[in-house]
JSON list of C-alpha atoms in Angstrom, two decimals:
[
{"chain": "A", "resi": 1, "resn": "MET", "atom": "CA", "xyz": [0.34, 0.14, 0.03]},
{"chain": "A", "resi": 2, "resn": "MET", "atom": "CA", "xyz": [0.97, 3.35, -0.92]},
{"chain": "A", "resi": 3, "resn": "ASP", "atom": "CA", "xyz": [-0.62, 5.11, 1.88]},
{"chain": "A", "resi": 4, "resn": "GLY", "atom": "CA", "xyz": [2.00, 4.35, 4.90]},
{"chain": "A", "resi": 5, "resn": "THR", "atom": "CA", "xyz": [-0.28, 1.84, 6.91]},
{"chain": "A", "resi": 6, "resn": "ALA", "atom": "CA", "xyz": [1.23, -1.48, 5.00]},
{"chain": "A", "resi": 7, "resn": "GLY", "atom": "CA", "xyz": [1.92, -3.94, 7.40]},
{"chain": "A", "resi": 8, "resn": "LEU", "atom": "CA", "xyz": [-0.24, -1.71, 10.41]},
{"chain": "A", "resi": 9, "resn": "ARG", "atom": "CA", "xyz": [-2.80, -3.29, 12.62]},
{"chain": "A", "resi": 10, "resn": "GLY", "atom": "CA", "xyz": [-5.16, -1.37, 14.84]},
{"chain": "A", "resi": 11, "resn": "ARG", "atom": "CA", "xyz": [-7.63, 1.30, 14.28]},
{"chain": "A", "resi": 12, "resn": "PRO", "atom": "CA", "xyz": [-6.09, 4.36, 11.83]},
{"chain": "A", "resi": 13, "resn": "VAL", "atom": "CA", "xyz": [-8.31, 6.99, 14.12]},
{"chain": "A", "resi": 14, "resn": "ALA", "atom": "CA", "xyz": [-8.27, 6.85, 18.22]},
{"chain": "A", "resi": 15, "resn": "ASP", "atom": "CA", "xyz": [-11.44, 5.71, 19.71]},
{"chain": "A", "resi": 16, "resn": "ASP", "atom": "CA", "xyz": [-11.89, 7.61, 23.08]},
{"chain": "A", "resi": 17, "resn": "THR", "atom": "CA", "xyz": [-14.54, 5.29, 23.82]},
{"chain": "A", "resi": 18, "resn": "LEU", "atom": "CA", "xyz": [-12.26, 2.59, 24.24]},
{"chain": "A", "resi": 19, "resn": "LEU", "atom": "CA", "xyz": [-10.42, 4.68, 27.37]},
{"chain": "A", "resi": 20, "resn": "ASP", "atom": "CA", "xyz": [-13.60, 3.65, 29.23]},
{"chain": "A", "resi": 21, "resn": "ASP", "atom": "CA", "xyz": [-14.25, -0.08, 28.68]},
{"chain": "A", "resi": 22, "resn": "VAL", "atom": "CA", "xyz": [-11.91, -2.05, 30.70]},
{"chain": "A", "resi": 23, "resn": "ALA", "atom": "CA", "xyz": [-11.54, -5.35, 28.92]},
{"chain": "A", "resi": 24, "resn": "ALA", "atom": "CA", "xyz": [-11.32, -3.62, 25.60]},
{"chain": "A", "resi": 25, "resn": "LEU", "atom": "CA", "xyz": [-8.45, -2.21, 27.37]},
{"chain": "A", "resi": 26, "resn": "SER", "atom": "CA", "xyz": [-7.15, -5.35, 28.82]},
{"chain": "A", "resi": 27, "resn": "GLU", "atom": "CA", "xyz": [-7.11, -7.35, 25.53]},
{"chain": "A", "resi": 28, "resn": "SER", "atom": "CA", "xyz": [-5.56, -4.58, 23.51]},
{"chain": "A", "resi": 29, "resn": "ASP", "atom": "CA", "xyz": [-2.79, -4.79, 25.75]},
{"chain": "A", "resi": 30, "resn": "PRO", "atom": "CA", "xyz": [-1.54, -8.02, 26.81]},
{"chain": "A", "resi": 31, "resn": "GLY", "atom": "CA", "xyz": [2.05, -7.11, 28.02]},
{"chain": "A", "resi": 32, "resn": "GLY", "atom": "CA", "xyz": [0.07, -4.20, 30.68]},
{"chain": "A", "resi": 33, "resn": "MET", "atom": "CA", "xyz": [2.21, -1.50, 29.14]},
{"chain": "A", "resi": 34, "resn": "LEU", "atom": "CA", "xyz": [-0.83, 0.94, 29.78]},
{"chain": "A", "resi": 35, "resn": "ARG", "atom": "CA", "xyz": [-0.34, -0.22, 33.62]},
{"chain": "A", "resi": 36, "resn": "HIS", "atom": "CA", "xyz": [3.45, 0.19, 33.85]},
{"chain": "A", "resi": 37, "resn": "THR", "atom": "CA", "xyz": [3.45, 3.65, 31.80]},
{"chain": "A", "resi": 38, "resn": "ALA", "atom": "CA", "xyz": [1.08, 5.30, 33.67]},
{"chain": "A", "resi": 39, "resn": "ALA", "atom": "CA", "xyz": [3.13, 4.33, 37.23]},
{"chain": "A", "resi": 40, "resn": "ALA", "atom": "CA", "xyz": [6.32, 5.45, 35.50]},
{"chain": "A", "resi": 41, "resn": "GLY", "atom": "CA", "xyz": [6.10, 9.15, 37.22]},
{"chain": "A", "resi": 42, "resn": "ALA", "atom": "CA", "xyz": [5.45, 7.27, 40.43]},
{"chain": "A", "resi": 43, "resn": "GLN", "atom": "CA", "xyz": [8.64, 5.52, 40.27]},
{"chain": "A", "resi": 44, "resn": "VAL", "atom": "CA", "xyz": [10.58, 8.46, 38.60]},
{"chain": "A", "resi": 45, "resn": "ARG", "atom": "CA", "xyz": [9.70, 10.56, 41.77]},
{"chain": "A", "resi": 46, "resn": "GLU", "atom": "CA", "xyz": [10.54, 8.03, 44.39]},
{"chain": "A", "resi": 47, "resn": "SER", "atom": "CA", "xyz": [13.73, 7.39, 42.83]},
{"chain": "A", "resi": 48, "resn": "ALA", "atom": "CA", "xyz": [14.52, 11.05, 42.84]},
{"chain": "A", "resi": 49, "resn": "SER", "atom": "CA", "xyz": [13.15, 10.92, 46.68]},
{"chain": "A", "resi": 50, "resn": "LEU", "atom": "CA", "xyz": [16.01, 8.04, 47.01]},
{"chain": "A", "resi": 51, "resn": "ALA", "atom": "CA", "xyz": [18.75, 9.75, 45.42]},
{"chain": "A", "resi": 52, "resn": "ALA", "atom": "CA", "xyz": [18.08, 12.89, 47.26]},
{"chain": "A", "resi": 53, "resn": "GLU", "atom": "CA", "xyz": [18.21, 10.48, 51.19]},
{"chain": "A", "resi": 54, "resn": "ALA", "atom": "CA", "xyz": [20.95, 8.95, 49.73]},
{"chain": "A", "resi": 55, "resn": "ASN", "atom": "CA", "xyz": [22.97, 12.24, 49.46]},
{"chain": "A", "resi": 56, "resn": "LEU", "atom": "CA", "xyz": [25.05, 11.51, 46.05]},
{"chain": "A", "resi": 57, "resn": "GLY", "atom": "CA", "xyz": [26.01, 15.24, 46.41]},
{"chain": "A", "resi": 58, "resn": "VAL", "atom": "CA", "xyz": [29.13, 13.99, 48.33]},
{"chain": "A", "resi": 59, "resn": "LEU", "atom": "CA", "xyz": [30.14, 11.99, 45.34]},
{"chain": "A", "resi": 60, "resn": "ALA", "atom": "CA", "xyz": [30.78, 15.37, 43.24]},
{"chain": "A", "resi": 61, "resn": "ASP", "atom": "CA", "xyz": [33.68, 15.86, 45.41]},
{"chain": "A", "resi": 62, "resn": "GLU", "atom": "CA", "xyz": [34.92, 13.12, 43.94]},
{"chain": "A", "resi": 63, "resn": "GLY", "atom": "CA", "xyz": [34.51, 14.73, 40.01]},
{"chain": "A", "resi": 64, "resn": "ARG", "atom": "CA", "xyz": [33.23, 13.02, 37.41]},
{"chain": "A", "resi": 65, "resn": "PRO", "atom": "CA", "xyz": [33.17, 9.10, 36.59]},
{"chain": "A", "resi": 66, "resn": "ARG", "atom": "CA", "xyz": [35.61, 8.17, 34.08]},
{"chain": "A", "resi": 67, "resn": "ALA", "atom": "CA", "xyz": [32.92, 6.28, 32.72]},
{"chain": "A", "resi": 68, "resn": "VAL", "atom": "CA", "xyz": [29.37, 4.97, 33.30]},
{"chain": "A", "resi": 69, "resn": "ILE", "atom": "CA", "xyz": [28.43, 1.41, 32.68]},
{"chain": "A", "resi": 70, "resn": "ILE", "atom": "CA", "xyz": [24.91, -0.13, 32.37]},
{"chain": "A", "resi": 71, "resn": "ALA", "atom": "CA", "xyz": [25.04, -3.60, 32.90]},
{"chain": "A", "resi": 72, "resn": "GLY", "atom": "CA", "xyz": [21.95, -5.76, 32.46]},
{"chain": "A", "resi": 73, "resn": "ILE", "atom": "CA", "xyz": [21.06, -9.15, 31.01]},
{"chain": "A", "resi": 74, "resn": "GLY", "atom": "CA", "xyz": [17.89, -9.38, 28.51]},
{"chain": "A", "resi": 75, "resn": "THR", "atom": "CA", "xyz": [15.24, -6.66, 28.42]},
{"chain": "A", "resi": 76, "resn": "ALA", "atom": "CA", "xyz": [17.05, -5.35, 31.63]},
{"chain": "A", "resi": 77, "resn": "ALA", "atom": "CA", "xyz": [19.69, -4.52, 29.04]},
{"chain": "A", "resi": 78, "resn": "ARG", "atom": "CA", "xyz": [17.44, -2.37, 27.12]},
{"chain": "A", "resi": 79, "resn": "THR", "atom": "CA", "xyz": [18.04, 0.20, 30.25]},
{"chain": "A", "resi": 80, "resn": "GLY", "atom": "CA", "xyz": [21.66, 0.63, 28.70]},
{"chain": "A", "resi": 81, "resn": "GLU", "atom": "CA", "xyz": [20.88, 1.16, 24.94]},
{"chain": "A", "resi": 82, "resn": "ILE", "atom": "CA", "xyz": [18.44, 3.87, 26.35]},
{"chain": "A", "resi": 83, "resn": "LEU", "atom": "CA", "xyz": [20.60, 5.60, 28.20]},
{"chain": "A", "resi": 84, "resn": "SER", "atom": "CA", "xyz": [23.14, 5.38, 25.65]},
{"chain": "A", "resi": 85, "resn": "THR", "atom": "CA", "xyz": [20.92, 6.65, 23.27]},
{"chain": "A", "resi": 86, "resn": "VAL", "atom": "CA", "xyz": [19.65, 9.12, 24.84]},
{"chain": "A", "resi": 87, "resn": "ALA", "atom": "CA", "xyz": [22.79, 10.41, 27.72]},
{"chain": "A", "resi": 88, "resn": "GLY", "atom": "CA", "xyz": [25.68, 9.21, 25.62]},
{"chain": "A", "resi": 89, "resn": "PRO", "atom": "CA", "xyz": [26.17, 11.73, 22.55]},
{"chain": "A", "resi": 90, "resn": "ARG", "atom": "CA", "xyz": [25.78, 14.84, 25.03]},
{"chain": "A", "resi": 91, "resn": "CYS", "atom": "CA", "xyz": [27.46, 13.13, 28.15]},
{"chain": "A", "resi": 92, "resn": "PRO", "atom": "CA", "xyz": [30.88, 14.24, 29.35]},
{"chain": "A", "resi": 93, "resn": "VAL", "atom": "CA", "xyz": [32.02, 11.16, 29.65]},
{"chain": "A", "resi": 94, "resn": "PRO", "atom": "CA", "xyz": [31.32, 7.05, 28.28]},
{"chain": "A", "resi": 95, "resn": "VAL", "atom": "CA", "xyz": [28.24, 5.53, 28.57]},
{"chain": "A", "resi": 96, "resn": "VAL", "atom": "CA", "xyz": [28.27, 2.14, 28.02]},
{"chain": "A", "resi": 97, "resn": "GLY", "atom": "CA", "xyz": [25.61, -0.33, 27.93]},
{"chain": "A", "resi": 98, "resn": "ARG", "atom": "CA", "xyz": [26.41, -4.23, 29.01]},
{"chain": "A", "resi": 99, "resn": "ARG", "atom": "CA", "xyz": [24.51, -6.69, 27.89]},
{"chain": "A", "resi": 100, "resn": "ARG", "atom": "CA", "xyz": [25.92, -9.70, 29.75]},
{"chain": "A", "resi": 101, "resn": "ALA", "atom": "CA", "xyz": [27.12, -10.86, 33.31]},
{"chain": "A", "resi": 102, "resn": "GLY", "atom": "CA", "xyz": [29.79, -8.82, 34.41]},
{"chain": "A", "resi": 103, "resn": "VAL", "atom": "CA", "xyz": [31.19, -5.84, 34.15]},
{"chain": "A", "resi": 104, "resn": "PRO", "atom": "CA", "xyz": [34.66, -4.84, 31.13]},
{"chain": "A", "resi": 105, "resn": "GLY", "atom": "CA", "xyz": [37.67, -5.99, 32.65]},
{"chain": "A", "resi": 106, "resn": "TRP", "atom": "CA", "xyz": [38.78, -2.00, 32.23]},
{"chain": "A", "resi": 107, "resn": "VAL", "atom": "CA", "xyz": [36.08, -0.92, 34.96]},
{"chain": "A", "resi": 108, "resn": "GLY", "atom": "CA", "xyz": [37.78, 0.05, 38.39]},
{"chain": "A", "resi": 109, "resn": "ALA", "atom": "CA", "xyz": [36.84, 2.62, 41.17]},
{"chain": "A", "resi": 110, "resn": "ALA", "atom": "CA", "xyz": [36.74, 5.77, 38.80]},
{"chain": "A", "resi": 111, "resn": "ASP", "atom": "CA", "xyz": [33.61, 4.43, 37.06]},
{"chain": "A", "resi": 112, "resn": "VAL", "atom": "CA", "xyz": [30.14, 4.01, 38.20]},
{"chain": "A", "resi": 113, "resn": "VAL", "atom": "CA", "xyz": [28.26, 1.26, 37.50]},
{"chain": "A", "resi": 114, "resn": "ILE", "atom": "CA", "xyz": [24.35, 0.70, 37.21]},
{"chain": "A", "resi": 115, "resn": "ALA", "atom": "CA", "xyz": [23.41, -2.91, 37.54]},
{"chain": "A", "resi": 116, "resn": "VAL", "atom": "CA", "xyz": [19.65, -3.31, 36.09]},
{"chain": "A", "resi": 117, "resn": "SER", "atom": "CA", "xyz": [17.49, -5.75, 36.75]},
{"chain": "A", "resi": 118, "resn": "ALA", "atom": "CA", "xyz": [14.30, -6.54, 35.15]}
]
C-alpha cells in the first residue's frame, strides 16, 4: 500500500471510548504496558526521593567518573541501550551498555556501574 499503513494493525483513528472499556483495554494491552506507563511517574519521583535521601551530592566532591556502565541481561539490558542513546552524545563521559553478566575488565573505582534487573 502506498498510504503508509502496510503491515500495521489496529485502528487508523483513535477511539476514545475504549478508555472507558476495561475489558477492551486489557485485550488491547496483553503485556500490561499501559499500567506500567501510568506508574512510571511515581517510580521517577520515588527514585529522585531516594537519590536525595542517599546524599549523592558527596560524589560530586570526587569529580566526574571516568565512565558510566549500565549492566543488564535480557530485557533489563534495554535500559543501558536507552541511556547510552539518550545521554551518550551529550554526556561528558562514555555511557556504556553491557548486555551480559559481569563488567568489562577495564572497570575500576573511577567508574560508575549501574546494575539493572527486570
